[in-house]
Structure formats: structure tokens, C-alpha cells
């Protein structure tokens, strides 16, 4: 059992791996499905969020995306994401959004972007949660669509857009093919972060490290390759780990056997994240509590984890320092 005495829900946090579409509340899915005449494959919206594999999860993800049609829809889910983040003690979040799931349905990128940014701005004003976004490409669609989306991304407001990434399944995807995408994004001044080593091998992580990505998302199978692990440590390449998500999708059998604990012991730069909080029906505060229990962590461990999320963020240096100070002050006064 965990040895913590601090309130992990109120502890100020940064989150670096969370998907906008994965924050949509079941009630919101039901409301928008009714509004747009979308027939859901379940009677109870919460039943959408029941699966045992990444393939099942992606199918549910597609259903949720199917009810998002208008700027008002994206405003609503972005605003609610801020509300739910505030309830989990999140002060700063870097959040993915996935245009590929919407463009194929005839929803224009401007619809997604304008609604989302307006919702995040209103959410920040009302909750204090600062959110910046990362545009994710759909890896199975291939390099061509990825490069086309990158061209669009170059014209988006950099006050909100921090970088680009790649998500969806790894199976059947040659990650080496995305090296030109990473290079072009970096040339355009965008940060890069790729999902890999989750339902795929450490070789996929190696391909993206070779490509020069700034951050690895998941990276669950990193420890399968000792040389790659040493390289990630030596080069200080952060991993955005999502332990409960990995358990729920049967990537690892149980939280206690997740490599998160070993990552920390070895010195792998790693942060703790929720991935898709609505889909797994828990938030980042729940994740902190579960990890503390699974690894018998005490106050110092959890403070270090919170500070790691800040240190590995893409916040400007002065804002990182301010948030780190807020975390230390929270602990110092014994909240």
C-alpha cells in the first residue's frame, strides 16, 4: 500500500499525454448523438467504454468521434475537458487532437480547430487550467496524409499548437517511414511526439528515436532493448507513460508489473498520464493514487513524479519554474 500523506487529488499536476476525443463524457456523447441523429451501437453510452484490446478501443474512439460535427460540439468537449482536468488537480495539460478521425467524415479542420480553441480558452478563463495542443496524424494512413496535415499545421496559431505527433495502432505500420515527417516538423519549428512501443515492439521506439522525435508516447516495451534504454536515458528523451491505460488494453497484465516503476529506478525520464480519462472512467488524480498503491510510493516519490511532468513539458522555462514552485509550496504548507 502507498505511504503518502499528501492529498494526491489536490496536488498540482502537469499532464503530457491526453487525447481530446478521449475526454468526452458519456452523457455528452448521448446528447450529441441525439442532436445529430447518430444511432449509437449501445443503449447506455457508458457501455461504449468497455473493451479488452486496442482494436476495441479504437472502434469506440471512432464512434465517439462520429457525434462531433460542429464548432459548438468541439467547444463543449474542450470546455468540459478543462472542467474535468481542474477536478483532478491539473494546472497544465498538453493535449492531442486527431483530425484524421474527423476529416474522413467531411468535418473540416477549421471546425475542429475553431471550436476546440474557443472551448479551451473559455475553459482556461473559468477553471485556470492551461491547455496547449498537439496535432496527431493517423499512422496507418501513411506518410502522404501525414505530410498533408503537417502543411496545414504550419498555418495554425502557434500560441496554441505546440507540435505534432502520431497515434493509432502500431501493427502493420513501418515507423521508419515517418522520419521525413519528423524532420519536416522540426524544420517548421514544431515539437514532435510519437506513440510507439505500446502494442508494438521496442524497434518502433528505436525508429522514432533515430528520426529525432522530442518525446515518446507510451514506450511500454522500451526495456526489451537494453541498448535503446541506455540511449533514451543518455539522451534524456522523455516517455509519457499511461499505466492504467496499458492495463485496461491488456498491454501489461497488472499495474504492479508495469515498467513505470523500473523506468524511474533506471533514470528514464518519464511522466505519469491518463491517456483517455473518459474511456477508462478515471482521471489523472486516480492514476496518481493507483500508481502510489501499486508501487508503495511515498510523498517524495509522488512529488518527484509531479515535478517530472512539469520538467518534461514544453512550457516556457519561466512557466515551468512557476509550476514547480507551486508544487513544492503545496507540499511545504502541508495541504
Short mmCIF file of C-alpha atoms in Angstrom, two decimals:
data_model
loop_
_atom_site.label_atom_id
_atom_site.label_comp_id
_atom_site.label_asym_id
_atom_site.label_seq_id
_atom_site.Cartn_x
_atom_site.Cartn_y
_atom_site.Cartn_z
CA UNK A 1 0.00 0.00 0.00
CA UNK A 2 1.10 3.56 -0.64
CA UNK A 3 2.80 5.56 2.04
CA UNK A 4 1.56 9.00 1.00
CA UNK A 5 0.09 11.58 3.34
CA UNK A 6 -0.45 14.39 0.84
CA UNK A 7 -3.75 14.88 -0.99
CA UNK A 8 -2.90 13.46 -4.43
CA UNK A 9 -6.08 14.84 -5.98
CA UNK A 10 -5.29 18.41 -4.96
CA UNK A 11 -1.57 18.10 -5.73
CA UNK A 12 -0.85 20.46 -8.68
CA UNK A 13 0.00 18.48 -11.80
CA UNK A 14 1.00 18.72 -15.44
CA UNK A 15 -0.29 16.16 -17.92
CA UNK A 16 1.51 15.48 -21.20
CA UNK A 17 -0.45 12.58 -22.71
CA UNK A 18 -4.20 13.02 -23.02
CA UNK A 19 -6.46 12.90 -26.08
CA UNK A 20 -9.22 15.45 -26.52
CA UNK A 21 -11.54 12.86 -28.03
CA UNK A 22 -10.72 10.57 -25.12
CA UNK A 23 -12.08 13.07 -22.60
CA UNK A 24 -15.66 13.12 -23.91
CA UNK A 25 -18.15 12.35 -21.15
CA UNK A 26 -20.67 9.56 -21.84
CA UNK A 27 -23.53 11.99 -21.26
CA UNK A 28 -22.10 14.35 -23.84
CA UNK A 29 -21.83 11.51 -26.36
CA UNK A 30 -25.52 10.76 -25.78
CA UNK A 31 -26.55 14.41 -26.10
CA UNK A 32 -24.64 14.98 -29.34
CA UNK A 33 -25.77 11.67 -30.84
CA UNK A 34 -29.38 12.72 -30.23
CA UNK A 35 -28.78 16.20 -31.62
CA UNK A 36 -27.20 14.88 -34.83
CA UNK A 37 -29.34 11.81 -35.33
CA UNK A 38 -26.47 9.39 -34.79
CA UNK A 39 -27.55 5.91 -33.75
CA UNK A 40 -25.19 4.59 -31.11
CA UNK A 41 -24.38 0.85 -31.07
CA UNK A 42 -25.28 0.68 -27.36
CA UNK A 43 -28.25 1.68 -25.23
CA UNK A 44 -26.18 3.11 -22.39
CA UNK A 45 -23.36 5.46 -23.51
CA UNK A 46 -21.10 4.16 -20.75
CA UNK A 47 -21.22 0.75 -22.45
CA UNK A 48 -19.20 2.26 -25.30
CA UNK A 49 -16.27 2.41 -22.92
CA UNK A 50 -15.90 -1.34 -22.47
CA UNK A 51 -13.13 -3.17 -24.34
CA UNK A 52 -10.26 -5.57 -23.86
CA UNK A 53 -7.89 -4.55 -26.66
CA UNK A 54 -6.53 -1.54 -28.50
CA UNK A 55 -8.60 -2.53 -31.55
CA UNK A 56 -11.80 -2.42 -29.48
CA UNK A 57 -10.73 0.88 -28.00
CA UNK A 58 -10.10 2.44 -31.44
CA UNK A 59 -13.54 1.28 -32.59
CA UNK A 60 -15.15 3.02 -29.62
CA UNK A 61 -12.98 6.07 -30.26
CA UNK A 62 -14.39 6.21 -33.80
CA UNK A 63 -17.96 6.05 -32.51
CA UNK A 64 -17.35 8.96 -30.15
CA UNK A 65 -15.80 10.98 -32.96
CA UNK A 66 -18.87 10.31 -35.13
CA UNK A 67 -21.05 12.53 -32.92
CA UNK A 68 -18.71 15.53 -33.22
CA UNK A 69 -19.97 17.66 -36.12
CA UNK A 70 -19.95 21.38 -35.37
CA UNK A 71 -17.70 24.00 -33.76
CA UNK A 72 -20.13 24.03 -30.82
CA UNK A 73 -19.55 20.30 -30.31
CA UNK A 74 -15.80 20.75 -30.14
CA UNK A 75 -16.20 23.79 -27.91
CA UNK A 76 -18.28 21.74 -25.50
CA UNK A 77 -15.88 18.81 -25.22
CA UNK A 78 -12.85 21.08 -24.88
CA UNK A 79 -14.52 23.15 -22.18
CA UNK A 80 -15.64 20.03 -20.30
CA UNK A 81 -12.11 18.64 -20.59
CA UNK A 82 -10.88 21.71 -18.71
CA UNK A 83 -13.53 21.28 -16.03
CA UNK A 84 -12.59 17.65 -15.50
CA UNK A 85 -8.88 18.47 -15.53
CA UNK A 86 -9.37 21.05 -12.79
CA UNK A 87 -11.15 18.43 -10.67
CA UNK A 88 -8.04 16.24 -10.99
CA UNK A 89 -5.63 18.97 -9.86
CA UNK A 90 -4.24 19.56 -13.34
CA UNK A 91 -2.79 23.03 -13.83
CA UNK A 92 -1.26 22.49 -17.27
CA UNK A 93 -2.02 19.96 -19.99
CA UNK A 94 -0.59 19.16 -23.40
CA UNK A 95 -3.45 17.51 -25.25
CA UNK A 96 -3.58 15.60 -28.52
CA UNK A 97 -6.35 16.07 -31.04
CA UNK A 98 -6.83 13.79 -34.05
CA UNK A 99 -8.11 15.48 -37.22
CA UNK A 100 -7.84 12.23 -39.17
CA UNK A 101 -10.85 10.85 -37.31
CA UNK A 102 -12.91 13.85 -38.42
CA UNK A 103 -11.71 14.84 -41.88
CA UNK A 104 -12.77 11.50 -43.32
CA UNK A 105 -16.34 12.24 -42.20
CA UNK A 106 -16.38 15.57 -44.02
CA UNK A 107 -15.72 17.68 -40.92
CA UNK A 108 -13.34 20.48 -41.84
CA UNK A 109 -10.21 21.09 -39.81
CA UNK A 110 -11.36 24.68 -39.18
CA UNK A 111 -14.49 23.28 -37.50
CA UNK A 112 -12.37 21.17 -35.17
CA UNK A 113 -9.77 23.85 -34.51
CA UNK A 114 -12.03 26.86 -34.03
CA UNK A 115 -14.40 25.06 -31.71
CA UNK A 116 -11.65 23.37 -29.71
CA UNK A 117 -9.56 26.50 -29.20
CA UNK A 118 -12.58 28.58 -28.20
CA UNK A 119 -13.54 25.89 -25.68
CA UNK A 120 -10.03 25.69 -24.26
CA UNK A 121 -9.83 29.48 -23.97
CA UNK A 122 -13.15 29.65 -22.14
CA UNK A 123 -12.14 26.69 -20.01
CA UNK A 124 -8.88 28.35 -19.05
CA UNK A 125 -10.69 31.55 -18.12
CA UNK A 126 -13.19 29.72 -15.91
CA UNK A 127 -11.03 26.96 -14.38
CA UNK A 128 -7.45 28.21 -14.60
CA UNK A 129 -6.36 25.07 -16.47
CA UNK A 130 -3.88 25.97 -19.21
CA UNK A 131 -4.05 23.65 -22.23
CA UNK A 132 -1.91 23.57 -25.34
CA UNK A 133 -2.40 21.11 -28.18
CA UNK A 134 -0.54 18.59 -30.32
CA UNK A 135 -1.94 17.62 -33.72
CA UNK A 136 -1.84 13.85 -34.14
CA UNK A 137 -1.62 12.14 -37.51
CA UNK A 138 -3.15 8.70 -38.05
CA UNK A 139 -0.13 6.44 -38.58
CA UNK A 140 -1.92 3.66 -40.54
CA UNK A 141 -2.96 6.27 -43.15
CA UNK A 142 0.71 6.59 -44.12
CA UNK A 143 3.23 9.31 -44.83
CA UNK A 144 1.31 11.13 -47.58
CA UNK A 145 -1.69 12.18 -45.46
CA UNK A 146 0.68 12.94 -42.59
CA UNK A 147 2.67 15.39 -44.70
CA UNK A 148 -0.54 16.99 -45.98
CA UNK A 149 -1.72 17.56 -42.41
CA UNK A 150 1.67 18.96 -41.49
CA UNK A 151 1.29 21.62 -44.19
CA UNK A 152 -2.00 22.67 -42.61
CA UNK A 153 -0.49 22.56 -39.13
CA UNK A 154 2.20 25.03 -40.15
CA UNK A 155 -0.51 27.68 -40.54
CA UNK A 156 -2.19 27.14 -37.17
CA UNK A 157 -1.78 29.51 -34.24
CA UNK A 158 1.49 28.61 -32.51
CA UNK A 159 0.27 30.16 -29.28
CA UNK A 160 -1.93 27.05 -29.06
CA UNK A 161 -0.23 24.45 -31.26
CA UNK A 162 2.98 23.12 -29.75
CA UNK A 163 3.74 20.24 -32.04
CA UNK A 164 2.64 17.20 -33.99
CA UNK A 165 2.52 13.52 -33.17
CA UNK A 166 1.39 10.13 -34.42
CA UNK A 167 -1.16 7.80 -32.84
CA UNK A 168 -3.42 4.80 -33.56
CA UNK A 169 -2.28 1.20 -33.88
CA UNK A 170 1.33 0.17 -34.47
CA UNK A 171 0.56 -3.16 -36.10
CA UNK A 172 1.47 -3.24 -39.76
CA UNK A 173 2.97 0.27 -39.59
CA UNK A 174 6.60 0.87 -40.59
CA UNK A 175 7.59 3.65 -38.21
CA UNK A 176 10.79 4.33 -40.14
CA UNK A 177 8.62 5.74 -42.92
CA UNK A 178 7.77 8.77 -40.75
CA UNK A 179 11.33 10.08 -40.49
CA UNK A 180 10.65 12.69 -43.24
CA UNK A 181 7.56 13.83 -41.35
CA UNK A 182 9.53 14.31 -38.14
CA UNK A 183 12.31 16.14 -39.96
CA UNK A 184 9.85 18.47 -41.72
CA UNK A 185 8.01 19.21 -38.49
CA UNK A 186 11.20 20.06 -36.66
CA UNK A 187 12.29 22.28 -39.54
CA UNK A 188 8.97 24.11 -39.20
CA UNK A 189 9.67 24.72 -35.51
CA UNK A 190 7.15 22.19 -34.22
CA UNK A 191 7.84 19.71 -31.44
CA UNK A 192 7.35 16.02 -32.18
CA UNK A 193 5.94 13.18 -30.08
CA UNK A 194 5.06 9.69 -31.33
CA UNK A 195 3.03 6.81 -29.89
CA UNK A 196 5.21 3.71 -30.13
CA UNK A 197 6.24 0.67 -28.15
CA UNK A 198 2.70 0.29 -26.79
CA UNK A 199 1.18 -2.58 -28.81
CA UNK A 200 4.36 -2.78 -30.88
CA UNK A 201 8.00 -3.72 -30.22
CA UNK A 202 10.91 -1.66 -28.94
CA UNK A 203 12.09 -1.48 -32.57
CA UNK A 204 9.31 1.05 -33.20
CA UNK A 205 10.68 3.22 -30.40
CA UNK A 206 14.17 2.93 -31.91
CA UNK A 207 12.84 4.03 -35.31
CA UNK A 208 11.35 7.20 -33.85
CA UNK A 209 14.40 7.93 -31.69
CA UNK A 210 16.51 7.61 -34.84
CA UNK A 211 14.11 10.01 -36.55
CA UNK A 212 14.78 12.59 -33.85
CA UNK A 213 11.46 12.83 -32.01
CA UNK A 214 11.40 15.02 -28.92
CA UNK A 215 9.23 12.65 -26.89
CA UNK A 216 7.99 9.03 -26.92
CA UNK A 217 4.36 8.32 -26.02
CA UNK A 218 3.82 5.11 -24.04
CA UNK A 219 7.15 3.39 -24.80
CA UNK A 220 5.93 0.48 -22.69
CA UNK A 221 8.28 -2.04 -24.35
CA UNK A 222 11.40 0.11 -24.08
CA UNK A 223 13.08 -2.19 -21.55
CA UNK A 224 13.03 -5.06 -24.06
CA UNK A 225 16.08 -3.39 -25.64
CA UNK A 226 18.84 -2.62 -23.13
CA UNK A 227 20.95 -0.59 -25.57
CA UNK A 228 17.96 1.52 -26.59
CA UNK A 229 17.07 2.05 -22.94
CA UNK A 230 20.57 3.36 -22.26
CA UNK A 231 20.34 5.65 -25.28
CA UNK A 232 16.99 7.08 -24.13
CA UNK A 233 18.46 7.72 -20.68
CA UNK A 234 21.69 9.23 -22.00
CA UNK A 235 19.90 11.50 -24.48
CA UNK A 236 17.20 12.45 -21.98
CA UNK A 237 14.29 11.50 -24.25
CA UNK A 238 11.09 11.63 -22.16
CA UNK A 239 8.40 8.94 -22.14
CA UNK A 240 4.78 9.83 -21.46
CA UNK A 241 3.62 6.74 -19.59
CA UNK A 242 -0.04 5.75 -19.13
CA UNK A 243 -0.01 2.68 -16.83
CA UNK A 244 -3.73 2.17 -16.23
CA UNK A 245 -4.47 2.59 -19.93
CA UNK A 246 -1.90 -0.10 -20.68
CA UNK A 247 -3.53 -2.44 -18.17
CA UNK A 248 -7.05 -1.76 -19.45
CA UNK A 249 -5.96 -2.54 -23.03
CA UNK A 250 -4.09 -5.68 -21.97
CA UNK A 251 -0.66 -4.32 -22.87
CA UNK A 252 0.54 -5.35 -19.40
CA UNK A 253 -1.31 -7.74 -17.06
CA UNK A 254 -1.48 -5.60 -13.93
CA UNK A 255 -0.34 -2.25 -12.60
CA UNK A 256 2.27 -3.75 -10.27
CA UNK A 257 4.10 -5.27 -13.26
CA UNK A 258 4.02 -2.12 -15.37
CA UNK A 259 7.52 -0.86 -16.25
CA UNK A 260 6.78 2.63 -14.89
CA UNK A 261 8.48 1.75 -11.61
CA UNK A 262 11.51 0.31 -13.36
CA UNK A 263 11.71 3.36 -15.64
CA UNK A 264 12.08 5.56 -12.58
CA UNK A 265 14.65 3.28 -10.96
CA UNK A 266 16.82 3.30 -14.08
CA UNK A 267 16.59 7.04 -14.66
CA UNK A 268 14.39 7.01 -17.76
CA UNK A 269 12.73 10.45 -17.99
CA UNK A 270 9.09 9.51 -17.52
CA UNK A 271 5.85 11.29 -16.72
CA UNK A 272 2.53 9.92 -15.47
CA UNK A 273 -0.60 10.49 -17.56
CA UNK A 274 -4.22 9.39 -18.02
CA UNK A 275 -4.32 8.94 -21.84
CA UNK A 276 -8.13 8.83 -22.30
CA UNK A 277 -9.76 9.56 -18.94
CA UNK A 278 -13.39 9.27 -20.02
CA UNK A 279 -12.77 5.99 -21.82
CA UNK A 280 -11.17 4.42 -18.76
CA UNK A 281 -13.51 6.22 -16.29
CA UNK A 282 -10.71 7.64 -14.17
CA UNK A 283 -8.64 10.82 -14.20
CA UNK A 284 -5.04 11.82 -13.54
CA UNK A 285 -5.61 12.08 -9.79
CA UNK A 286 -6.93 8.50 -9.83
CA UNK A 287 -3.82 7.49 -11.79
CA UNK A 288 -1.56 9.05 -9.16
CA UNK A 289 -3.40 7.18 -6.41
CA UNK A 290 -3.31 3.86 -8.25
CA UNK A 291 0.39 4.11 -9.05
CA UNK A 292 1.19 5.11 -5.46
CA UNK A 293 -0.65 1.99 -4.27
CA UNK A 294 0.90 -0.34 -6.87
CA UNK A 295 4.49 0.71 -6.18
CA UNK A 296 4.25 1.56 -2.47
CA UNK A 297 5.26 5.14 -3.19
CA UNK A 298 5.55 7.78 -0.51
CA UNK A 299 5.23 11.56 -0.57
CA UNK A 300 8.69 12.16 -2.03
CA UNK A 301 8.02 9.77 -4.91
CA UNK A 302 4.75 11.42 -5.83
CA UNK A 303 6.23 14.90 -5.60
CA UNK A 304 9.06 13.80 -7.89
CA UNK A 305 6.51 12.38 -10.34
CA UNK A 306 4.56 15.64 -10.35
CA UNK A 307 7.76 17.64 -10.87
CA UNK A 308 8.83 15.30 -13.69
CA UNK A 309 5.64 16.11 -15.57
CA UNK A 310 6.49 19.79 -15.35
CA UNK A 311 10.16 19.35 -16.25
CA UNK A 312 9.36 17.29 -19.33
CA UNK A 313 6.64 19.65 -20.56
CA UNK A 314 7.03 22.11 -23.41
CA UNK A 315 6.13 25.07 -21.23
CA UNK A 316 8.48 28.08 -21.42
CA UNK A 317 11.22 27.84 -18.79
CA UNK A 318 9.78 30.57 -16.56
CA UNK A 319 6.34 28.93 -16.53
CA UNK A 320 7.87 25.54 -15.76
CA UNK A 321 9.66 27.14 -12.82
CA UNK A 322 6.44 28.75 -11.58
CA UNK A 323 4.51 25.48 -11.70
CA UNK A 324 7.33 23.58 -9.99
CA UNK A 325 7.31 26.21 -7.25
CA UNK A 326 3.54 25.79 -6.86
CA UNK A 327 4.01 22.04 -6.37
CA UNK A 328 6.74 22.49 -3.78
CA UNK A 329 4.72 25.18 -1.97
CA UNK A 330 1.66 22.91 -1.88
CA UNK A 331 3.70 20.27 -0.10
CA UNK A 332 5.53 22.71 2.16
CA UNK A 333 2.34 24.06 3.68
CA UNK A 334 1.04 20.52 4.29
CA UNK A 335 -2.11 20.80 2.18
#
